[in-house]
JSON list of C-alpha atoms in Angstrom, two decimals:
[
{"chain": "A", "resi": 1, "resn": "ALA", "atom": "CA", "xyz": [135.46, -7.71, 74.69]},
{"chain": "A", "resi": 2, "resn": "GLN", "atom": "CA", "xyz": [134.36, -4.27, 73.23]},
{"chain": "A", "resi": 3, "resn": "LYS", "atom": "CA", "xyz": [131.58, -3.78, 70.94]},
{"chain": "A", "resi": 4, "resn": "VAL", "atom": "CA", "xyz": [129.43, -0.88, 69.51]},
{"chain": "A", "resi": 5, "resn": "THR", "atom": "CA", "xyz": [125.79, -1.83, 68.39]},
{"chain": "A", "resi": 6, "resn": "GLN", "atom": "CA", "xyz": [123.90, 0.68, 66.10]},
{"chain": "A", "resi": 7, "resn": "ALA", "atom": "CA", "xyz": [120.61, -1.16, 65.79]},
{"chain": "A", "resi": 8, "resn": "GLN", "atom": "CA", "xyz": [118.97, 1.01, 63.13]},
{"chain": "A", "resi": 9, "resn": "THR", "atom": "CA", "xyz": [120.34, 0.29, 59.68]},
{"chain": "A", "resi": 10, "resn": "GLU", "atom": "CA", "xyz": [118.33, 2.84, 57.86]},
{"chain": "A", "resi": 11, "resn": "ILE", "atom": "CA", "xyz": [116.16, 5.66, 58.99]},
{"chain": "A", "resi": 12, "resn": "SER", "atom": "CA", "xyz": [114.22, 7.84, 56.66]},
{"chain": "A", "resi": 13, "resn": "VAL", "atom": "CA", "xyz": [112.57, 11.21, 57.59]},
{"chain": "A", "resi": 14, "resn": "VAL", "atom": "CA", "xyz": [111.12, 14.07, 56.13]},
{"chain": "A", "resi": 15, "resn": "GLU", "atom": "CA", "xyz": [112.76, 17.47, 56.39]},
{"chain": "A", "resi": 16, "resn": "LYS", "atom": "CA", "xyz": [112.47, 19.34, 59.77]},
{"chain": "A", "resi": 17, "resn": "GLU", "atom": "CA", "xyz": [111.69, 16.13, 61.77]},
{"chain": "A", "resi": 18, "resn": "ASP", "atom": "CA", "xyz": [113.73, 15.34, 64.68]},
{"chain": "A", "resi": 19, "resn": "VAL", "atom": "CA", "xyz": [115.73, 12.03, 64.52]},
{"chain": "A", "resi": 20, "resn": "THR", "atom": "CA", "xyz": [117.59, 10.12, 66.89]},
{"chain": "A", "resi": 21, "resn": "LEU", "atom": "CA", "xyz": [120.37, 7.79, 66.25]},
{"chain": "A", "resi": 22, "resn": "ASP", "atom": "CA", "xyz": [121.06, 5.19, 68.89]},
{"chain": "A", "resi": 23, "resn": "CYS", "atom": "CA", "xyz": [124.29, 3.80, 69.89]},
{"chain": "A", "resi": 24, "resn": "VAL", "atom": "CA", "xyz": [124.99, 1.09, 72.55]},
{"chain": "A", "resi": 25, "resn": "TYR", "atom": "CA", "xyz": [128.49, 0.05, 73.61]},
{"chain": "A", "resi": 26, "resn": "GLU", "atom": "CA", "xyz": [130.15, -2.73, 75.65]},
{"chain": "A", "resi": 27, "resn": "THR", "atom": "CA", "xyz": [133.43, -2.48, 77.57]},
{"chain": "A", "resi": 28, "resn": "ARG", "atom": "CA", "xyz": [134.64, -3.41, 80.77]},
{"chain": "A", "resi": 29, "resn": "ASP", "atom": "CA", "xyz": [137.07, -0.59, 80.80]},
{"chain": "A", "resi": 30, "resn": "THR", "atom": "CA", "xyz": [136.52, 2.38, 83.09]},
{"chain": "A", "resi": 31, "resn": "THR", "atom": "CA", "xyz": [138.17, 4.75, 80.92]},
{"chain": "A", "resi": 32, "resn": "TYR", "atom": "CA", "xyz": [137.11, 4.94, 77.29]},
{"chain": "A", "resi": 33, "resn": "TYR", "atom": "CA", "xyz": [136.13, 7.52, 74.75]},
{"chain": "A", "resi": 34, "resn": "LEU", "atom": "CA", "xyz": [133.10, 7.50, 72.59]},
{"chain": "A", "resi": 35, "resn": "PHE", "atom": "CA", "xyz": [132.63, 9.09, 69.09]},
{"chain": "A", "resi": 36, "resn": "TRP", "atom": "CA", "xyz": [130.23, 9.90, 66.32]},
{"chain": "A", "resi": 37, "resn": "TYR", "atom": "CA", "xyz": [131.44, 10.54, 62.73]},
{"chain": "A", "resi": 38, "resn": "LYS", "atom": "CA", "xyz": [129.53, 11.39, 59.72]},
{"chain": "A", "resi": 39, "resn": "GLN", "atom": "CA", "xyz": [130.13, 9.94, 56.18]},
{"chain": "A", "resi": 40, "resn": "PRO", "atom": "CA", "xyz": [128.07, 11.67, 53.51]},
{"chain": "A", "resi": 41, "resn": "PRO", "atom": "CA", "xyz": [128.00, 10.27, 50.07]},
{"chain": "A", "resi": 42, "resn": "SER", "atom": "CA", "xyz": [131.46, 11.59, 49.04]},
{"chain": "A", "resi": 43, "resn": "GLY", "atom": "CA", "xyz": [132.90, 8.92, 51.33]},
{"chain": "A", "resi": 44, "resn": "GLU", "atom": "CA", "xyz": [135.07, 11.18, 53.87]},
{"chain": "A", "resi": 45, "resn": "LEU", "atom": "CA", "xyz": [134.37, 10.47, 57.36]},
{"chain": "A", "resi": 46, "resn": "VAL", "atom": "CA", "xyz": [133.62, 13.68, 59.24]},
{"chain": "A", "resi": 47, "resn": "PHE", "atom": "CA", "xyz": [134.43, 13.82, 63.11]},
{"chain": "A", "resi": 48, "resn": "LEU", "atom": "CA", "xyz": [131.41, 15.23, 64.99]},
{"chain": "A", "resi": 49, "resn": "ILE", "atom": "CA", "xyz": [132.17, 14.67, 68.60]},
{"chain": "A", "resi": 50, "resn": "ARG", "atom": "CA", "xyz": [134.35, 12.89, 71.03]},
{"chain": "A", "resi": 51, "resn": "ARG", "atom": "CA", "xyz": [133.34, 12.16, 74.85]},
{"chain": "A", "resi": 52, "resn": "ASN", "atom": "CA", "xyz": [135.21, 10.51, 77.49]},
{"chain": "A", "resi": 53, "resn": "SER", "atom": "CA", "xyz": [133.79, 8.00, 80.01]},
{"chain": "A", "resi": 54, "resn": "PHE", "atom": "CA", "xyz": [134.08, 10.42, 82.89]},
{"chain": "A", "resi": 55, "resn": "ASP", "atom": "CA", "xyz": [132.10, 13.23, 81.26]},
{"chain": "A", "resi": 56, "resn": "GLU", "atom": "CA", "xyz": [128.39, 12.24, 81.37]},
{"chain": "A", "resi": 57, "resn": "GLN", "atom": "CA", "xyz": [127.21, 15.90, 80.53]},
{"chain": "A", "resi": 58, "resn": "ASN", "atom": "CA", "xyz": [124.92, 16.09, 77.52]},
{"chain": "A", "resi": 59, "resn": "GLU", "atom": "CA", "xyz": [126.28, 18.29, 74.75]},
{"chain": "A", "resi": 60, "resn": "ILE", "atom": "CA", "xyz": [124.61, 20.49, 72.21]},
{"chain": "A", "resi": 61, "resn": "SER", "atom": "CA", "xyz": [126.09, 21.76, 68.99]},
{"chain": "A", "resi": 62, "resn": "GLY", "atom": "CA", "xyz": [123.61, 23.88, 66.96]},
{"chain": "A", "resi": 63, "resn": "ARG", "atom": "CA", "xyz": [120.90, 21.17, 65.80]},
{"chain": "A", "resi": 64, "resn": "TYR", "atom": "CA", "xyz": [123.02, 18.28, 67.01]},
{"chain": "A", "resi": 65, "resn": "SER", "atom": "CA", "xyz": [122.68, 17.04, 70.43]},
{"chain": "A", "resi": 66, "resn": "TRP", "atom": "CA", "xyz": [124.30, 13.92, 72.35]},
{"chain": "A", "resi": 67, "resn": "ASN", "atom": "CA", "xyz": [122.93, 12.21, 75.34]},
{"chain": "A", "resi": 68, "resn": "PHE", "atom": "CA", "xyz": [125.48, 10.05, 77.13]},
{"chain": "A", "resi": 69, "resn": "GLN", "atom": "CA", "xyz": [124.02, 7.57, 79.60]},
{"chain": "A", "resi": 70, "resn": "LYS", "atom": "CA", "xyz": [126.65, 5.20, 81.45]},
{"chain": "A", "resi": 71, "resn": "SER", "atom": "CA", "xyz": [123.84, 3.37, 83.29]},
{"chain": "A", "resi": 72, "resn": "THR", "atom": "CA", "xyz": [122.59, 2.14, 80.05]},
{"chain": "A", "resi": 73, "resn": "SER", "atom": "CA", "xyz": [125.67, 2.22, 77.93]},
{"chain": "A", "resi": 74, "resn": "SER", "atom": "CA", "xyz": [124.28, 4.51, 75.39]},
{"chain": "A", "resi": 75, "resn": "PHE", "atom": "CA", "xyz": [125.24, 7.42, 73.56]},
{"chain": "A", "resi": 76, "resn": "ASN", "atom": "CA", "xyz": [122.63, 8.71, 71.30]},
{"chain": "A", "resi": 77, "resn": "PHE", "atom": "CA", "xyz": [122.86, 11.45, 68.79]},
{"chain": "A", "resi": 78, "resn": "THR", "atom": "CA", "xyz": [119.75, 13.67, 68.01]},
{"chain": "A", "resi": 79, "resn": "ILE", "atom": "CA", "xyz": [119.41, 15.85, 65.15]},
{"chain": "A", "resi": 80, "resn": "THR", "atom": "CA", "xyz": [116.95, 18.66, 65.48]},
{"chain": "A", "resi": 81, "resn": "ALA", "atom": "CA", "xyz": [114.98, 19.94, 62.56]},
{"chain": "A", "resi": 82, "resn": "SER", "atom": "CA", "xyz": [116.63, 17.64, 60.31]},
{"chain": "A", "resi": 83, "resn": "GLN", "atom": "CA", "xyz": [117.80, 18.98, 56.85]},
{"chain": "A", "resi": 84, "resn": "VAL", "atom": "CA", "xyz": [118.46, 17.38, 53.46]},
{"chain": "A", "resi": 85, "resn": "VAL", "atom": "CA", "xyz": [122.13, 17.84, 54.06]},
{"chain": "A", "resi": 86, "resn": "ASP", "atom": "CA", "xyz": [122.14, 15.73, 57.02]},
{"chain": "A", "resi": 87, "resn": "SER", "atom": "CA", "xyz": [121.56, 12.67, 54.96]},
{"chain": "A", "resi": 88, "resn": "ALA", "atom": "CA", "xyz": [124.51, 10.46, 55.30]},
{"chain": "A", "resi": 89, "resn": "VAL", "atom": "CA", "xyz": [125.75, 7.33, 57.21]},
{"chain": "A", "resi": 90, "resn": "TYR", "atom": "CA", "xyz": [126.40, 8.18, 60.79]},
{"chain": "A", "resi": 91, "resn": "PHE", "atom": "CA", "xyz": [128.88, 5.72, 62.70]},
{"chain": "A", "resi": 92, "resn": "CYS", "atom": "CA", "xyz": [129.32, 5.38, 66.42]},
{"chain": "A", "resi": 93, "resn": "ALA", "atom": "CA", "xyz": [132.67, 4.37, 67.91]},
{"chain": "A", "resi": 94, "resn": "LEU", "atom": "CA", "xyz": [134.37, 3.35, 70.89]},
{"chain": "A", "resi": 95, "resn": "SER", "atom": "CA", "xyz": [137.95, 3.60, 71.75]},
{"chain": "A", "resi": 96, "resn": "VAL", "atom": "CA", "xyz": [139.77, 1.97, 74.62]},
{"chain": "A", "resi": 97, "resn": "ASN", "atom": "CA", "xyz": [143.41, 2.46, 75.55]},
{"chain": "A", "resi": 98, "resn": "ALA", "atom": "CA", "xyz": [144.87, -0.89, 76.40]},
{"chain": "A", "resi": 99, "resn": "GLY", "atom": "CA", "xyz": [148.75, -0.73, 75.91]},
{"chain": "A", "resi": 100, "resn": "ASN", "atom": "CA", "xyz": [149.24, -1.62, 72.43]},
{"chain": "A", "resi": 101, "resn": "ASN", "atom": "CA", "xyz": [145.60, -2.32, 71.55]},
{"chain": "A", "resi": 102, "resn": "ARG", "atom": "CA", "xyz": [144.47, 1.09, 70.85]},
{"chain": "A", "resi": 103, "resn": "LYS", "atom": "CA", "xyz": [141.92, 1.24, 67.94]},
{"chain": "A", "resi": 104, "resn": "LEU", "atom": "CA", "xyz": [138.35, 2.18, 67.42]},
{"chain": "A", "resi": 105, "resn": "ILE", "atom": "CA", "xyz": [135.72, -0.15, 67.58]},
{"chain": "A", "resi": 106, "resn": "TRP", "atom": "CA", "xyz": [133.10, 0.78, 65.05]},
{"chain": "A", "resi": 107, "resn": "GLY", "atom": "CA", "xyz": [129.29, 0.37, 64.90]},
{"chain": "A", "resi": 108, "resn": "LEU", "atom": "CA", "xyz": [127.98, -0.81, 61.50]},
{"chain": "A", "resi": 109, "resn": "GLY", "atom": "CA", "xyz": [126.26, 2.73, 61.03]},
{"chain": "A", "resi": 110, "resn": "THR", "atom": "CA", "xyz": [122.95, 4.13, 60.51]},
{"chain": "A", "resi": 111, "resn": "SER", "atom": "CA", "xyz": [122.11, 5.43, 56.86]},
{"chain": "A", "resi": 112, "resn": "LEU", "atom": "CA", "xyz": [119.89, 8.61, 57.37]},
{"chain": "A", "resi": 113, "resn": "ALA", "atom": "CA", "xyz": [117.99, 9.76, 54.36]},
{"chain": "A", "resi": 114, "resn": "VAL", "atom": "CA", "xyz": [116.39, 13.06, 54.85]},
{"chain": "A", "resi": 115, "resn": "ASN", "atom": "CA", "xyz": [113.73, 13.70, 52.16]},
{"chain": "A", "resi": 116, "resn": "PRO", "atom": "CA", "xyz": [112.55, 17.15, 51.10]},
{"chain": "B", "resi": 1, "resn": "GLU", "atom": "CA", "xyz": [145.27, 23.89, 58.37]},
{"chain": "B", "resi": 2, "resn": "ALA", "atom": "CA", "xyz": [145.34, 21.11, 55.78]},
{"chain": "B", "resi": 3, "resn": "GLY", "atom": "CA", "xyz": [143.61, 17.98, 56.38]},
{"chain": "B", "resi": 4, "resn": "VAL", "atom": "CA", "xyz": [144.53, 14.47, 55.82]},
{"chain": "B", "resi": 5, "resn": "THR", "atom": "CA", "xyz": [145.15, 13.85, 52.15]},
{"chain": "B", "resi": 6, "resn": "GLN", "atom": "CA", "xyz": [145.10, 10.50, 50.28]},
{"chain": "B", "resi": 7, "resn": "SER", "atom": "CA", "xyz": [146.16, 9.49, 46.77]},
{"chain": "B", "resi": 8, "resn": "PRO", "atom": "CA", "xyz": [145.15, 8.51, 44.24]},
{"chain": "B", "resi": 9, "resn": "THR", "atom": "CA", "xyz": [141.53, 9.06, 44.59]},
{"chain": "B", "resi": 10, "resn": "HIS", "atom": "CA", "xyz": [140.63, 6.07, 42.32]},
{"chain": "B", "resi": 11, "resn": "LEU", "atom": "CA", "xyz": [142.81, 3.38, 41.58]},
{"chain": "B", "resi": 12, "resn": "ILE", "atom": "CA", "xyz": [141.84, 0.38, 38.95]},
{"chain": "B", "resi": 13, "resn": "LYS", "atom": "CA", "xyz": [144.13, -2.86, 39.01]},
{"chain": "B", "resi": 14, "resn": "THR", "atom": "CA", "xyz": [143.59, -6.42, 37.90]},
{"chain": "B", "resi": 15, "resn": "ARG", "atom": "CA", "xyz": [143.81, -9.38, 39.92]},
{"chain": "B", "resi": 16, "resn": "GLY", "atom": "CA", "xyz": [147.21, -10.36, 41.02]},
{"chain": "B", "resi": 17, "resn": "GLN", "atom": "CA", "xyz": [148.73, -6.97, 40.57]},
{"chain": "B", "resi": 18, "resn": "GLN", "atom": "CA", "xyz": [150.03, -4.92, 43.49]},
{"chain": "B", "resi": 19, "resn": "ALA", "atom": "CA", "xyz": [148.40, -1.60, 44.80]},
{"chain": "B", "resi": 20, "resn": "THR", "atom": "CA", "xyz": [150.15, 1.23, 46.56]},
{"chain": "B", "resi": 21, "resn": "LEU", "atom": "CA", "xyz": [148.06, 3.88, 48.46]},
{"chain": "B", "resi": 22, "resn": "ARG", "atom": "CA", "xyz": [149.42, 6.93, 50.15]},
{"chain": "B", "resi": 23, "resn": "CYS", "atom": "CA", "xyz": [148.32, 9.07, 52.95]},
{"chain": "B", "resi": 24, "resn": "SER", "atom": "CA", "xyz": [149.75, 12.44, 54.41]},
{"chain": "B", "resi": 25, "resn": "PRO", "atom": "CA", "xyz": [148.56, 13.16, 57.84]},
{"chain": "B", "resi": 26, "resn": "ILE", "atom": "CA", "xyz": [147.82, 16.42, 59.47]},
{"chain": "B", "resi": 27, "resn": "SER", "atom": "CA", "xyz": [150.77, 18.58, 60.53]},
{"chain": "B", "resi": 28, "resn": "GLY", "atom": "CA", "xyz": [151.64, 17.45, 63.99]},
{"chain": "B", "resi": 29, "resn": "HIS", "atom": "CA", "xyz": [150.01, 14.21, 63.85]},
{"chain": "B", "resi": 30, "resn": "THR", "atom": "CA", "xyz": [152.22, 11.16, 64.49]},
{"chain": "B", "resi": 31, "resn": "SER", "atom": "CA", "xyz": [149.63, 8.34, 64.25]},
{"chain": "B", "resi": 32, "resn": "VAL", "atom": "CA", "xyz": [148.33, 7.19, 61.03]},
{"chain": "B", "resi": 33, "resn": "TYR", "atom": "CA", "xyz": [145.38, 4.44, 60.70]},
{"chain": "B", "resi": 34, "resn": "TRP", "atom": "CA", "xyz": [144.19, 2.50, 57.81]},
{"chain": "B", "resi": 35, "resn": "TYR", "atom": "CA", "xyz": [140.84, 1.21, 57.09]},
{"chain": "B", "resi": 36, "resn": "GLN", "atom": "CA", "xyz": [139.06, -0.81, 54.61]},
{"chain": "B", "resi": 37, "resn": "GLN", "atom": "CA", "xyz": [135.27, -0.34, 54.03]},
{"chain": "B", "resi": 38, "resn": "ALA", "atom": "CA", "xyz": [134.00, -2.63, 51.56]},
{"chain": "B", "resi": 39, "resn": "LEU", "atom": "CA", "xyz": [130.56, -2.01, 49.96]},
{"chain": "B", "resi": 40, "resn": "GLY", "atom": "CA", "xyz": [127.89, -2.66, 52.50]},
{"chain": "B", "resi": 41, "resn": "LEU", "atom": "CA", "xyz": [130.19, -3.39, 55.37]},
{"chain": "B", "resi": 42, "resn": "GLY", "atom": "CA", "xyz": [131.47, -1.29, 58.03]},
{"chain": "B", "resi": 43, "resn": "LEU", "atom": "CA", "xyz": [134.97, -0.08, 58.70]},
{"chain": "B", "resi": 44, "resn": "GLN", "atom": "CA", "xyz": [137.59, -2.63, 59.26]},
{"chain": "B", "resi": 45, "resn": "PHE", "atom": "CA", "xyz": [140.68, -1.76, 60.93]},
{"chain": "B", "resi": 46, "resn": "LEU", "atom": "CA", "xyz": [143.83, -2.44, 58.96]},
{"chain": "B", "resi": 47, "resn": "LEU", "atom": "CA", "xyz": [146.72, -1.04, 60.49]},
{"chain": "B", "resi": 48, "resn": "TRP", "atom": "CA", "xyz": [148.03, 1.76, 63.09]},
{"chain": "B", "resi": 49, "resn": "TYR", "atom": "CA", "xyz": [151.44, 3.57, 62.82]},
{"chain": "B", "resi": 50, "resn": "ASP", "atom": "CA", "xyz": [152.90, 5.67, 65.24]},
{"chain": "B", "resi": 51, "resn": "GLU", "atom": "CA", "xyz": [156.40, 7.42, 65.18]},
{"chain": "B", "resi": 52, "resn": "GLY", "atom": "CA", "xyz": [157.37, 5.20, 62.40]},
{"chain": "B", "resi": 53, "resn": "GLU", "atom": "CA", "xyz": [156.54, 1.86, 63.97]},
{"chain": "B", "resi": 54, "resn": "GLU", "atom": "CA", "xyz": [153.56, -0.43, 63.21]},
{"chain": "B", "resi": 55, "resn": "ARG", "atom": "CA", "xyz": [151.60, -0.50, 66.58]},
{"chain": "B", "resi": 56, "resn": "ASN", "atom": "CA", "xyz": [148.65, -2.70, 65.93]},
{"chain": "B", "resi": 57, "resn": "ARG", "atom": "CA", "xyz": [146.95, -4.74, 62.82]},
{"chain": "B", "resi": 58, "resn": "GLY", "atom": "CA", "xyz": [143.61, -6.09, 62.18]},
{"chain": "B", "resi": 59, "resn": "ASN", "atom": "CA", "xyz": [142.57, -9.42, 60.96]},
{"chain": "B", "resi": 60, "resn": "PHE", "atom": "CA", "xyz": [143.84, -9.07, 57.48]},
{"chain": "B", "resi": 61, "resn": "PRO", "atom": "CA", "xyz": [146.35, -11.43, 55.63]},
{"chain": "B", "resi": 62, "resn": "PRO", "atom": "CA", "xyz": [150.01, -10.49, 55.14]},
{"chain": "B", "resi": 63, "resn": "ARG", "atom": "CA", "xyz": [149.67, -9.37, 51.77]},
{"chain": "B", "resi": 64, "resn": "PHE", "atom": "CA", "xyz": [148.15, -6.06, 53.33]},
{"chain": "B", "resi": 65, "resn": "SER", "atom": "CA", "xyz": [151.47, -4.28, 54.68]},
{"chain": "B", "resi": 66, "resn": "GLY", "atom": "CA", "xyz": [152.58, -0.69, 54.89]},
{"chain": "B", "resi": 67, "resn": "ARG", "atom": "CA", "xyz": [154.95, 1.75, 56.41]},
{"chain": "B", "resi": 68, "resn": "GLN", "atom": "CA", "xyz": [155.19, 5.11, 57.83]},
{"chain": "B", "resi": 69, "resn": "PHE", "atom": "CA", "xyz": [158.00, 7.53, 56.91]},
{"chain": "B", "resi": 70, "resn": "PRO", "atom": "CA", "xyz": [160.14, 9.97, 58.97]},
{"chain": "B", "resi": 71, "resn": "ASN", "atom": "CA", "xyz": [157.64, 12.83, 58.11]},
{"chain": "B", "resi": 72, "resn": "TYR", "atom": "CA", "xyz": [154.83, 10.65, 59.42]},
{"chain": "B", "resi": 73, "resn": "SER", "atom": "CA", "xyz": [153.20, 10.02, 55.99]},
{"chain": "B", "resi": 74, "resn": "SER", "atom": "CA", "xyz": [152.26, 6.46, 55.10]},
{"chain": "B", "resi": 75, "resn": "GLU", "atom": "CA", "xyz": [151.83, 4.16, 52.54]},
{"chain": "B", "resi": 76, "resn": "LEU", "atom": "CA", "xyz": [149.66, 1.00, 52.48]},
{"chain": "B", "resi": 77, "resn": "ASN", "atom": "CA", "xyz": [150.64, -1.91, 50.13]},
{"chain": "B", "resi": 78, "resn": "VAL", "atom": "CA", "xyz": [148.36, -4.62, 49.06]},
{"chain": "B", "resi": 79, "resn": "ASN", "atom": "CA", "xyz": [149.89, -7.61, 47.11]},
{"chain": "B", "resi": 80, "resn": "ALA", "atom": "CA", "xyz": [148.36, -10.19, 44.93]},
{"chain": "B", "resi": 81, "resn": "LEU", "atom": "CA", "xyz": [145.19, -8.32, 44.50]},
{"chain": "B", "resi": 82, "resn": "GLU", "atom": "CA", "xyz": [141.91, -10.20, 44.94]},
{"chain": "B", "resi": 83, "resn": "LEU", "atom": "CA", "xyz": [138.49, -9.07, 43.64]},
{"chain": "B", "resi": 84, "resn": "GLU", "atom": "CA", "xyz": [137.33, -8.76, 47.31]},
{"chain": "B", "resi": 85, "resn": "ASP", "atom": "CA", "xyz": [140.03, -6.23, 47.93]},
{"chain": "B", "resi": 86, "resn": "SER", "atom": "CA", "xyz": [137.80, -3.78, 46.06]},
{"chain": "B", "resi": 87, "resn": "ALA", "atom": "CA", "xyz": [136.86, -1.05, 48.62]},
{"chain": "B", "resi": 88, "resn": "LEU", "atom": "CA", "xyz": [137.29, 2.38, 49.85]},
{"chain": "B", "resi": 89, "resn": "TYR", "atom": "CA", "xyz": [140.54, 2.61, 51.82]},
{"chain": "B", "resi": 90, "resn": "LEU", "atom": "CA", "xyz": [140.40, 5.26, 54.52]},
{"chain": "B", "resi": 91, "resn": "CYS", "atom": "CA", "xyz": [143.44, 6.83, 56.14]},
{"chain": "B", "resi": 92, "resn": "ALA", "atom": "CA", "xyz": [143.19, 8.72, 59.40]},
{"chain": "B", "resi": 93, "resn": "SER", "atom": "CA", "xyz": [145.70, 10.61, 61.53]},
{"chain": "B", "resi": 94, "resn": "SER", "atom": "CA", "xyz": [145.70, 11.55, 65.11]},
{"chain": "B", "resi": 95, "resn": "PRO", "atom": "CA", "xyz": [148.05, 12.98, 67.67]},
{"chain": "B", "resi": 96, "resn": "THR", "atom": "CA", "xyz": [149.30, 10.00, 69.84]},
{"chain": "B", "resi": 97, "resn": "GLY", "atom": "CA", "xyz": [146.20, 8.89, 71.80]},
{"chain": "B", "resi": 98, "resn": "GLY", "atom": "CA", "xyz": [143.99, 11.61, 70.21]},
{"chain": "B", "resi": 99, "resn": "THR", "atom": "CA", "xyz": [140.79, 11.88, 68.07]},
{"chain": "B", "resi": 100, "resn": "GLN", "atom": "CA", "xyz": [141.39, 10.32, 64.49]},
{"chain": "B", "resi": 101, "resn": "TYR", "atom": "CA", "xyz": [140.60, 12.67, 61.57]},
{"chain": "B", "resi": 102, "resn": "PHE", "atom": "CA", "xyz": [140.01, 11.15, 58.19]},
{"chain": "B", "resi": 103, "resn": "GLY", "atom": "CA", "xyz": [140.97, 11.73, 54.61]},
{"chain": "B", "resi": 104, "resn": "PRO", "atom": "CA", "xyz": [138.79, 11.37, 51.60]},
{"chain": "B", "resi": 105, "resn": "GLY", "atom": "CA", "xyz": [139.85, 7.85, 50.69]},
{"chain": "B", "resi": 106, "resn": "THR", "atom": "CA", "xyz": [141.12, 5.93, 48.04]},
{"chain": "B", "resi": 107, "resn": "ARG", "atom": "CA", "xyz": [138.56, 3.71, 46.02]},
{"chain": "B", "resi": 108, "resn": "LEU", "atom": "CA", "xyz": [140.20, 0.56, 44.83]},
{"chain": "B", "resi": 109, "resn": "THR", "atom": "CA", "xyz": [138.60, -1.41, 42.12]},
{"chain": "B", "resi": 110, "resn": "VAL", "atom": "CA", "xyz": [140.15, -4.79, 41.27]},
{"chain": "B", "resi": 111, "resn": "LEU", "atom": "CA", "xyz": [138.91, -6.32, 38.10]}
]
């Protein structure tokens, strides 16, 4: 069975702090995709990154970086020098293509509050 | 390029009524997905349409149904509304097998 666990329900930081959001996944498939989405208070889910299971290179995009480690089945997300606009719920998701069973398996999300 | 659009933004219904939610995908995307996000809960997968066919559905009763039109837009129908159907309904589109991009959602309130 596939599963995504985001153990941190809520995180509160002060602006300019670095913060890491954890994501641990379970799957027996060798081919899969991992995603991070951001959901600000407006409600719309914003796509941040997609990573396939064969690409373990870490990625940096501005203040955002992602650490993919297959050995620990983790795909963690770090925000450097956090800003108030980063306040949102962040979801990690797993996608496995298995014939007709293609869907995203979602974590429950981590609510990040960045305080001025 | 226009993103995924959903209408209406808000919908208020009473118990027992029917609700119809609409979604227009990004141009060129053939897959449409529907999710329910109830307050305090994560995203629950409802339905997946691709090329006009229902490809998969989540653990929801049959009163949740939908369809995809030839232009790939989609409609979600919820019959016999119950109070617990109150939620944010999110639509996403993707090219077949690709990344899902989400619309702003329809907030359904059942009184």
